Short mmCIF file of C-alpha atoms and ligand atoms in Angstrom, two decimals:
data_model
loop_
_atom_site.label_atom_id
_atom_site.label_comp_id
_atom_site.label_asym_id
_atom_site.label_seq_id
_atom_site.Cartn_x
_atom_site.Cartn_y
_atom_site.Cartn_z
CA UNK A 129 45.59 11.45 148.86
CA UNK A 130 42.26 12.59 149.79
CA UNK A 131 39.18 10.22 150.30
CA UNK A 132 37.98 10.05 146.52
CA UNK A 133 41.31 8.76 145.34
CA UNK A 134 42.84 12.30 144.36
CA UNK A 135 46.48 13.01 144.45
CA UNK A 136 46.36 16.84 144.42
CA UNK A 137 44.43 17.76 141.19
CA UNK A 138 44.78 14.34 139.66
CA UNK A 139 43.44 10.72 139.77
CA UNK A 140 39.82 10.08 140.77
CA UNK A 141 37.68 7.20 139.61
CA UNK A 142 35.37 8.17 136.68
CA UNK A 143 33.36 4.90 136.56
CA UNK A 144 30.34 3.73 134.80
CA UNK A 145 27.58 3.12 137.40
CA UNK A 146 27.55 -0.62 136.83
CA UNK A 147 31.19 -1.01 137.98
CA UNK A 148 31.12 0.89 141.11
CA UNK A 149 30.27 -2.01 143.19
CA UNK A 150 33.20 -3.96 141.86
CA UNK A 151 35.64 -1.03 142.50
CA UNK A 152 34.22 -1.03 146.29
CA UNK A 153 34.97 -4.58 146.48
CA UNK A 154 38.38 -4.10 145.28
CA UNK A 155 38.98 -0.93 147.53
CA UNK A 156 37.88 -2.97 150.49
CA UNK A 157 40.16 -6.18 149.87
CA UNK A 158 43.12 -3.84 149.19
CA UNK A 159 42.73 -1.69 152.52
CA UNK A 160 42.25 -4.82 154.43
CA UNK A 161 45.47 -6.22 152.93
CA UNK A 162 47.24 -2.85 153.52
CA UNK A 163 46.20 -3.13 157.13
CA UNK A 164 47.20 -6.69 157.81
CA UNK A 165 50.84 -7.15 158.34
CA UNK A 166 50.67 -10.82 157.44
CA UNK A 167 49.83 -10.03 153.92
CA UNK A 168 52.83 -7.98 153.14
CA UNK A 169 54.90 -10.91 154.75
CA UNK A 170 53.15 -13.45 152.47
CA UNK A 171 53.81 -11.26 149.54
CA UNK A 172 57.48 -10.90 150.24
CA UNK A 173 57.58 -14.75 150.74
CA UNK A 174 55.90 -15.36 147.30
CA UNK A 175 58.27 -13.12 145.52
CA UNK A 176 61.38 -14.51 147.31
CA UNK A 177 60.56 -17.98 146.17
CA UNK A 178 59.16 -17.25 142.74
CA UNK A 179 60.67 -14.08 141.58
CA UNK A 180 64.15 -14.02 142.97
CA UNK A 181 63.46 -11.16 145.40
CA UNK A 182 65.22 -9.23 146.97
CA UNK A 183 66.86 -8.34 143.77
CA UNK A 184 70.28 -7.06 144.19
CA UNK A 185 71.78 -3.84 143.53
CA UNK A 186 74.92 -3.87 141.24
CA UNK A 187 77.96 -1.51 141.52
CA UNK A 188 78.51 -0.53 137.91
CA UNK A 189 82.36 0.07 138.36
CA UNK A 190 83.30 0.20 134.70
CA UNK A 191 80.61 2.84 133.95
CA UNK A 192 81.55 4.72 136.93
CA UNK A 193 85.14 4.90 135.74
CA UNK A 194 84.10 5.71 132.32
CA UNK A 195 82.04 8.74 133.42
CA UNK A 196 84.67 9.95 136.13
CA UNK A 197 81.63 11.48 138.27
CA UNK A 198 79.26 9.89 140.62
CA UNK A 199 79.24 6.20 141.68
CA UNK A 200 76.83 4.28 139.62
CA UNK A 201 74.50 1.69 141.00
CA UNK A 202 71.97 -0.39 139.30
CA UNK A 203 68.80 -1.85 140.91
CA UNK A 204 68.08 -5.19 139.21
CA UNK A 205 64.33 -5.55 138.65
CA UNK A 206 65.59 -7.37 135.46
CA UNK A 207 66.23 -10.47 137.53
CA UNK A 208 62.53 -10.82 138.30
CA UNK A 209 60.70 -13.89 136.81
CA UNK A 210 59.33 -12.84 133.48
CA UNK A 211 62.24 -10.42 133.19
CA UNK A 212 60.88 -7.29 134.62
CA UNK A 213 59.17 -5.28 137.59
CA UNK A 214 55.70 -6.16 136.20
CA UNK A 215 55.92 -9.40 138.23
CA UNK A 216 55.68 -7.44 141.42
CA UNK A 217 52.38 -6.03 140.57
CA UNK A 218 50.65 -9.02 138.90
CA UNK A 219 51.65 -11.33 141.75
CA UNK A 220 50.40 -8.87 144.34
CA UNK A 221 47.07 -8.46 142.60
CA UNK A 222 47.02 -12.31 142.39
CA UNK A 223 46.97 -12.45 146.03
CA UNK A 224 44.15 -10.15 146.31
CA UNK A 225 42.01 -12.11 143.75
CA UNK A 226 42.50 -15.11 146.00
CA UNK A 227 41.37 -13.00 148.96
CA UNK A 228 38.20 -11.93 146.94
CA UNK A 229 37.44 -15.56 146.10
CA UNK A 230 37.58 -14.84 142.26
CA UNK A 231 38.99 -17.47 139.82
CA UNK A 232 39.36 -15.50 136.77
CA UNK A 233 41.59 -12.58 135.56
CA UNK A 234 41.52 -10.49 132.63
CA UNK A 235 43.94 -7.98 131.35
CA UNK A 236 44.69 -5.75 128.13
CA UNK A 237 48.18 -5.57 126.83
CA UNK A 238 49.96 -3.58 124.16
CA UNK A 239 53.48 -4.85 123.76
CA UNK A 240 52.48 -7.99 125.42
CA UNK A 241 54.74 -7.94 128.57
CA UNK A 242 51.99 -7.42 130.93
CA UNK A 243 49.97 -9.93 129.16
CA UNK A 244 52.79 -12.55 129.62
CA UNK A 245 53.25 -11.38 133.28
CA UNK A 246 49.50 -11.88 133.97
CA UNK A 247 49.19 -15.27 132.19
CA UNK A 248 52.15 -16.49 134.42
CA UNK A 249 50.39 -15.30 137.48
CA UNK A 250 47.20 -16.95 136.38
CA UNK A 251 49.04 -20.22 135.81
CA UNK A 252 50.61 -20.11 139.12
CA UNK A 253 47.24 -19.47 141.02
CA UNK A 254 45.33 -21.60 138.98
CA UNK A 255 43.02 -18.66 137.60
CA UNK A 256 41.32 -18.59 134.20
CA UNK A 257 42.91 -16.14 131.96
CA UNK A 258 41.93 -13.93 129.07
CA UNK A 259 44.14 -11.30 127.52
CA UNK A 260 42.71 -8.62 125.22
CA UNK A 261 45.16 -7.25 122.67
CA UNK A 262 44.64 -5.16 119.38
CA UNK A 263 45.13 -7.23 116.28
CA UNK A 264 47.74 -5.06 115.24
CA UNK A 265 49.78 -5.82 118.23
CA UNK A 266 48.96 -9.42 118.02
CA UNK A 267 50.60 -9.41 114.76
CA UNK A 268 53.58 -7.37 115.86
CA UNK A 269 54.30 -9.18 119.27
CA UNK A 270 53.86 -12.88 118.16
CA UNK A 271 56.61 -14.26 120.62
CA UNK A 272 54.69 -12.89 123.51
CA UNK A 273 51.36 -14.10 122.26
CA UNK A 274 53.10 -17.67 121.82
CA UNK A 275 54.11 -17.49 125.53
CA UNK A 276 50.67 -16.15 126.77
CA UNK A 277 49.08 -18.98 124.90
CA UNK A 278 51.47 -21.67 126.27
CA UNK A 279 50.96 -20.43 129.70
CA UNK A 280 47.30 -21.24 129.24
CA UNK A 281 45.71 -17.86 128.40
CA UNK A 282 43.25 -17.27 125.78
CA UNK A 283 44.36 -14.43 123.71
CA UNK A 284 41.44 -12.36 122.04
CA UNK A 285 42.35 -10.18 119.15
CA UNK A 286 40.52 -7.03 119.15
CA UNK A 287 39.49 -5.51 115.76
CA UNK A 288 37.63 -2.62 116.87
CA UNK A 289 38.78 0.96 116.26
CA UNK A 290 42.34 1.32 115.40
CA UNK A 291 42.95 -2.08 116.71
CA UNK A 292 45.66 -1.23 119.46
CA UNK A 293 45.96 -0.86 123.21
CA UNK A 294 43.24 1.48 123.85
CA UNK A 295 40.48 -0.64 121.85
CA UNK A 296 41.78 -3.48 123.93
CA UNK A 297 41.10 -1.63 127.11
CA UNK A 298 37.49 -1.00 125.78
CA UNK A 299 36.86 -4.53 125.16
CA UNK A 300 38.49 -5.65 128.58
CA UNK A 301 36.06 -3.29 130.18
CA UNK A 302 33.19 -4.82 128.34
CA UNK A 303 34.09 -8.11 129.64
CA UNK A 304 34.54 -7.10 133.08
CA UNK A 305 31.07 -5.49 133.27
CA UNK A 306 29.56 -8.98 132.17
CA UNK A 307 31.58 -11.10 134.38
CA UNK A 308 32.20 -8.92 137.61
CA UNK A 309 31.33 -11.71 140.09
CA UNK A 310 33.94 -14.13 138.87
CA UNK A 311 36.57 -11.86 137.30
CA UNK A 312 39.28 -9.42 138.32
CA UNK A 313 40.77 -6.75 136.04
CA UNK A 314 44.48 -6.77 136.41
CA UNK A 315 45.68 -3.42 135.38
CA UNK A 316 49.14 -3.17 134.38
CA UNK A 317 50.63 0.10 135.57
CA UNK A 318 49.98 3.03 138.13
CA UNK A 319 47.16 4.54 136.16
CA UNK A 320 43.53 4.12 135.81
CA UNK A 321 40.69 4.63 138.18
CA UNK A 322 41.36 4.71 141.95
CA UNK A 323 42.36 2.30 143.66
CA UNK A 324 44.76 1.27 140.80
CA UNK A 325 47.36 3.98 140.79
CA UNK A 326 47.77 3.69 144.58
CA UNK A 327 47.49 -0.06 144.83
CA UNK A 328 49.89 -0.75 142.03
CA UNK A 329 52.52 1.70 143.38
CA UNK A 330 52.04 -0.14 146.74
CA UNK A 331 52.82 -3.46 145.29
CA UNK A 332 55.98 -1.95 143.38
CA UNK A 333 57.07 -0.01 146.61
CA UNK A 334 58.99 -3.42 147.38
CA UNK A 335 61.46 -2.05 144.95
CA UNK A 336 62.19 1.18 146.88
CA UNK A 337 62.05 -0.57 150.34
CA UNK A 338 64.61 -2.88 149.24
CA UNK A 339 66.97 -0.45 147.45
CA UNK A 340 67.00 2.08 150.30
CA UNK A 341 68.04 -0.69 152.68
CA UNK A 342 70.51 -2.13 150.35
CA UNK A 343 72.15 1.33 149.71
CA UNK A 344 72.58 1.72 153.51
CA UNK A 345 74.04 -1.67 153.93
CA UNK A 346 76.41 -1.48 151.12
CA UNK A 347 77.41 2.22 151.07
CA UNK A 348 76.30 3.52 154.50
CA UNK A 349 74.41 6.31 152.74
CA UNK A 350 71.70 7.03 150.30
CA UNK A 351 72.09 8.07 146.70
CA UNK A 352 72.02 11.70 145.78
CA UNK A 353 69.87 10.86 142.66
CA UNK A 354 67.48 8.07 141.51
CA UNK A 355 66.47 7.47 137.90
CA UNK A 356 63.71 5.59 136.63
CA UNK A 357 62.06 5.34 133.17
CA UNK A 358 58.34 6.36 132.98
CA UNK A 359 55.56 4.70 131.00
CA UNK A 360 52.61 4.45 132.98
CA UNK A 361 54.95 5.12 136.03
CA UNK A 362 54.91 1.99 138.06
CA UNK A 363 58.40 1.21 138.34
CA UNK A 364 59.20 4.72 138.88
CA UNK A 365 56.68 5.05 141.68
CA UNK A 366 58.19 1.65 143.06
CA UNK A 367 61.68 2.86 143.53
CA UNK A 368 60.98 6.65 144.12
CA UNK A 369 58.61 5.71 147.13
CA UNK A 370 61.56 4.35 148.97
CA UNK A 371 63.06 7.78 149.08
CA UNK A 372 60.23 10.36 149.37
CA UNK A 373 61.01 11.19 152.86
CA UNK A 374 64.96 11.69 152.10
CA UNK A 375 67.04 14.38 150.69
CA UNK A 376 67.24 12.33 147.34
CA UNK A 377 66.58 13.81 143.91
CA UNK A 378 64.12 11.78 141.83
CA UNK A 379 64.30 11.84 138.23
CA UNK A 380 61.58 10.20 136.01
CA UNK A 381 62.65 9.66 132.38
CA UNK A 382 60.04 9.78 129.41
CA UNK A 383 60.40 8.65 125.92
CA UNK A 384 61.48 11.50 123.79
CA UNK A 385 61.44 9.33 120.93
CA UNK A 386 62.45 11.30 117.66
CA UNK A 387 62.68 14.44 119.73
CA UNK A 388 60.53 16.64 121.89
CA UNK A 389 60.15 18.97 118.89
CA UNK A 390 59.17 16.27 116.46
CA UNK A 391 55.95 15.54 117.92
CA UNK A 392 56.81 11.78 117.72
CA UNK A 393 57.50 10.89 121.34
CA UNK A 394 55.55 9.73 124.42
CA UNK A 395 56.56 12.62 126.79
CA UNK A 396 53.61 13.72 128.90
CA UNK A 397 55.45 15.46 131.73
CA UNK A 398 58.75 16.83 130.30
CA UNK A 399 57.24 18.33 127.09
CA UNK A 400 54.65 20.82 126.46
CA UNK A 401 52.57 18.70 124.24
CA UNK A 402 50.29 17.09 126.93
CA UNK A 403 47.39 18.74 128.79
CA UNK A 404 45.24 17.78 131.91
CA UNK A 405 42.13 15.74 131.02
CA UNK A 406 40.01 12.82 132.04
CA UNK A 407 40.20 9.59 130.12
CA UNK A 408 40.20 5.83 130.75
CA UNK A 409 38.56 6.62 134.07
CA UNK A 410 41.19 9.08 135.56
CA UNK A 411 42.37 12.57 135.51
CA UNK A 412 46.03 13.29 134.51
CA UNK A 413 48.23 14.80 131.80
CA UNK A 414 47.37 13.16 128.48
CA UNK A 415 48.96 13.64 124.91
CA UNK A 416 45.77 14.75 123.41
CA UNK A 417 44.53 17.58 121.08
CA UNK A 418 42.21 20.41 121.90
CA UNK A 419 39.18 18.25 121.36
CA UNK A 420 40.34 15.63 123.66
CA UNK A 421 41.37 13.24 120.91
CA UNK A 422 44.45 11.20 121.93
CA UNK A 423 47.52 11.76 119.86
CA UNK A 424 49.68 9.24 118.18
CA UNK A 425 52.58 8.50 120.36
CA UNK A 426 56.09 7.17 119.35
CA UNK A 427 58.93 5.31 121.29
CA UNK A 428 61.48 2.83 120.46
CA UNK A 429 60.48 1.03 123.85
CA UNK A 430 56.87 -0.22 123.56
CA UNK A 431 56.39 -0.19 127.34
CA UNK A 432 56.78 3.74 127.54
CA UNK A 433 54.49 4.36 124.44
CA UNK A 434 51.32 5.53 126.22
CA UNK A 435 49.19 8.70 126.10
CA UNK A 436 48.57 8.83 129.90
CA UNK A 437 50.70 8.76 132.78
CA UNK A 438 50.21 8.04 136.72
CA UNK A 439 48.29 10.55 138.42
CA UNK A 440 50.51 10.27 141.28
CA UNK A 441 53.48 11.37 139.08
CA UNK A 442 51.44 14.30 137.71
CA UNK A 443 51.01 15.39 141.23
CA UNK A 444 54.70 14.80 142.09
CA UNK A 445 55.66 16.96 139.10
CA UNK A 446 53.51 19.81 140.15
CA UNK A 447 54.79 19.80 143.72
CA UNK A 448 58.12 19.50 142.27
CA UNK A 449 59.36 16.54 144.03
CA UNK A 450 60.04 14.66 140.93
CA UNK A 451 61.99 15.99 137.97
CA UNK A 452 61.15 14.75 134.47
CA UNK A 453 63.54 14.37 131.47
CA UNK A 454 63.37 13.04 128.09
CA UNK A 455 65.56 10.58 126.28
CA UNK A 456 65.48 10.13 122.64
CA UNK A 457 65.71 7.01 120.67
CA UNK A 458 69.05 7.56 119.68
CA UNK A 459 70.32 8.34 123.07
CA UNK A 460 68.70 5.09 124.36
CA UNK A 461 70.43 2.87 121.74
CA UNK A 462 73.77 4.57 122.73
CA UNK A 463 73.14 3.98 126.43
CA UNK A 464 72.03 0.43 126.04
CA UNK A 465 75.21 -0.38 123.78
CA UNK A 466 77.44 1.17 126.32
CA UNK A 467 75.85 -0.69 129.30
CA UNK A 468 76.20 -3.90 127.66
CA UNK A 469 79.86 -3.37 126.65
CA UNK A 470 80.98 -1.82 130.00
CA UNK A 471 78.89 -4.03 132.41
CA UNK A 472 77.63 -7.09 130.68
CA UNK A 473 74.21 -6.36 131.65
CA UNK A 474 71.57 -5.82 129.24
CA UNK A 475 68.65 -3.42 130.03
CA UNK A 476 65.35 -3.30 128.37
CA UNK A 477 65.01 -0.61 125.92
CA UNK A 478 62.52 0.99 128.38
CA UNK A 479 64.99 0.81 131.31
CA UNK A 480 67.76 2.26 128.95
CA UNK A 481 65.93 5.65 129.12
CA UNK A 482 66.82 6.02 132.60
CA UNK A 483 70.43 4.96 132.03
CA UNK A 484 70.69 7.48 129.05
CA UNK A 485 69.66 10.33 131.34
CA UNK A 486 71.87 9.25 134.29
CA UNK A 487 74.80 9.14 131.96
CA UNK A 488 74.03 12.83 130.96
CA UNK A 489 74.33 13.74 134.73
CA UNK A 490 76.80 11.44 136.07
CA UNK A 491 80.10 13.32 134.88
CA UNK A 492 79.15 16.55 136.55
CA UNK A 493 78.62 15.01 139.81
CA UNK A 494 81.41 14.51 142.43
CA UNK A 495 82.99 11.34 143.01
CA UNK A 496 81.56 11.23 146.53
CA UNK A 497 77.98 11.13 145.19
CA UNK A 498 75.98 7.99 144.28
CA UNK A 499 73.43 7.51 141.54
CA UNK A 500 70.93 4.73 141.67
CA UNK A 501 69.33 3.63 138.27
CA UNK A 502 66.35 1.34 138.13
CA UNK A 503 66.90 -1.37 135.64
CA UNK A 504 63.03 -2.00 135.28
CA UNK A 505 63.63 -5.06 132.89
CA UNK A 506 66.07 -7.21 130.81
CA UNK A 507 66.53 -6.71 127.30
CA UNK A 508 67.51 -10.24 126.05
CA UNK A 509 63.93 -11.10 126.08
CA UNK A 510 63.52 -8.02 123.58
CA UNK A 511 65.93 -9.46 121.09
CA UNK A 512 63.34 -8.67 118.12
CA UNK A 513 63.02 -5.17 119.04
CA UNK A 514 66.65 -4.50 119.97
CA UNK A 515 68.03 -6.23 116.88
CA UNK A 516 65.81 -4.25 114.78
CA UNK A 517 66.67 -0.88 116.68
CA UNK A 518 70.39 -1.75 116.26
CA UNK A 519 69.67 -2.71 112.63
CA UNK A 520 71.81 -5.57 112.70
CA UNK A 521 72.38 -6.98 109.18
CA UNK A 522 73.22 -10.49 110.45
CA UNK A 523 70.06 -10.52 112.51
CA UNK A 524 68.03 -9.61 109.34
CA UNK A 525 69.74 -12.35 107.37
CA UNK A 526 68.75 -14.95 109.96
CA UNK A 527 65.21 -13.86 109.93
CA UNK A 528 65.07 -14.09 106.17
CA UNK A 529 66.49 -17.56 106.38
CA UNK A 530 63.94 -18.82 109.00
CA UNK A 531 61.32 -17.56 106.73
CA UNK A 532 62.71 -19.24 103.60
CA UNK A 533 62.79 -22.67 105.73
CA UNK A 534 59.21 -22.34 106.49
CA UNK A 535 58.24 -21.52 102.87
CA UNK A 536 60.31 -24.46 101.58
C1 PLP B 848 56.09 -2.15 130.97
C2 PLP B 848 57.56 -1.63 131.26
C3 PLP B 848 57.91 -0.50 131.69
C4 PLP B 848 56.77 0.56 131.71
O1 PLP B 848 55.91 0.60 132.88
P1 PLP B 848 55.83 1.58 134.03
O2 PLP B 848 54.58 1.31 134.60
O3 PLP B 848 56.09 2.96 133.56
O4 PLP B 848 56.98 1.00 134.83
C5 PLP B 848 59.07 -0.10 131.78
N1 PLP B 848 60.25 -0.92 131.80
C6 PLP B 848 59.80 -2.37 131.55
C7 PLP B 848 61.08 -3.37 131.36
C8 PLP B 848 58.66 -2.90 131.10
O5 PLP B 848 58.40 -4.00 130.84
#
């Protein structure tokens, strides 16, 4: 990274003048924390007591036997509090908010997972919390909205524009500009203006640090390949960073949706549909048309359904350090189903993308080799989405009955 927050050709901080001072404050508190060894200790202790860290690695013995190739291990980020790696980022930022002496946090959320994680962190630290969410998403994600409100957050439905994630981002920035002195904006992934991509990746690096140590302890050697799904890129950055200096192949798996040729996907780095641009305060590959208008994206997994991607991953792609692949909705459902039946673990739909790609490659690898898959989150909290994705008739009947009870 050079001085202005660039990773090769990507990144930067394209900010309105009014936010420059707040970003400077954030850069300073982040660099102080990074230079202070007691900060990382405090962070690890917090995560040990609150979020089950270190999360284990699980040997997937039955899947290994099923594919007959590489030994398959799973890093269990699903065992975090609130069910995903998002806890690592929000709790880390919570510690920085405390250091800055601020007492209010805001965030935007699409599917709602980042909103729930942020509301949880705010409750724990005693911060006020406002979550911006497109009105369409508020309607689609009622269970998450319910939890955010129960955790004490104010959820503001945004009706501007198309009333989805990007409109919520604009609204959250408007709030931030008016309340900078008291308020921190908790960005949810390794995207956005500097220092967010680097800072979020730093908090998530706890995954890779643990995983590397655990592989050596358990197997006495490192995996040949590490797989992670890529939405904004934070869980991938987290696990990959543990292996950057090793002879380990890193594979990022994007949402190929209904197929890379269908135009209905969210693959920025493994398709030819994205181009380099500046939006939302940073430079990276975006799924945009020639006029810079963002395209509609699609994925079965709400957490992967995003037009941009971490500038650090764009750089790692160009440098050839990380390979990017896509898994389709159909492949993801098959991988999820197989993993549940064979191992009794339930990956989130997002994480199942990493499993799907690993399953394509495992059979052709030797039995001496090891694969490590990052299970970024758990799927049982996604029962509405997964039951819909499986098109389960008994589930549908249950929902219809519920609705009937309320109408009676
Ligand atoms: C939000 C989410 C993702 C996508 O975010 P990244 O920043 O790409 O990690 C992946 N998996 C799960 C379970 C999520 O909740």
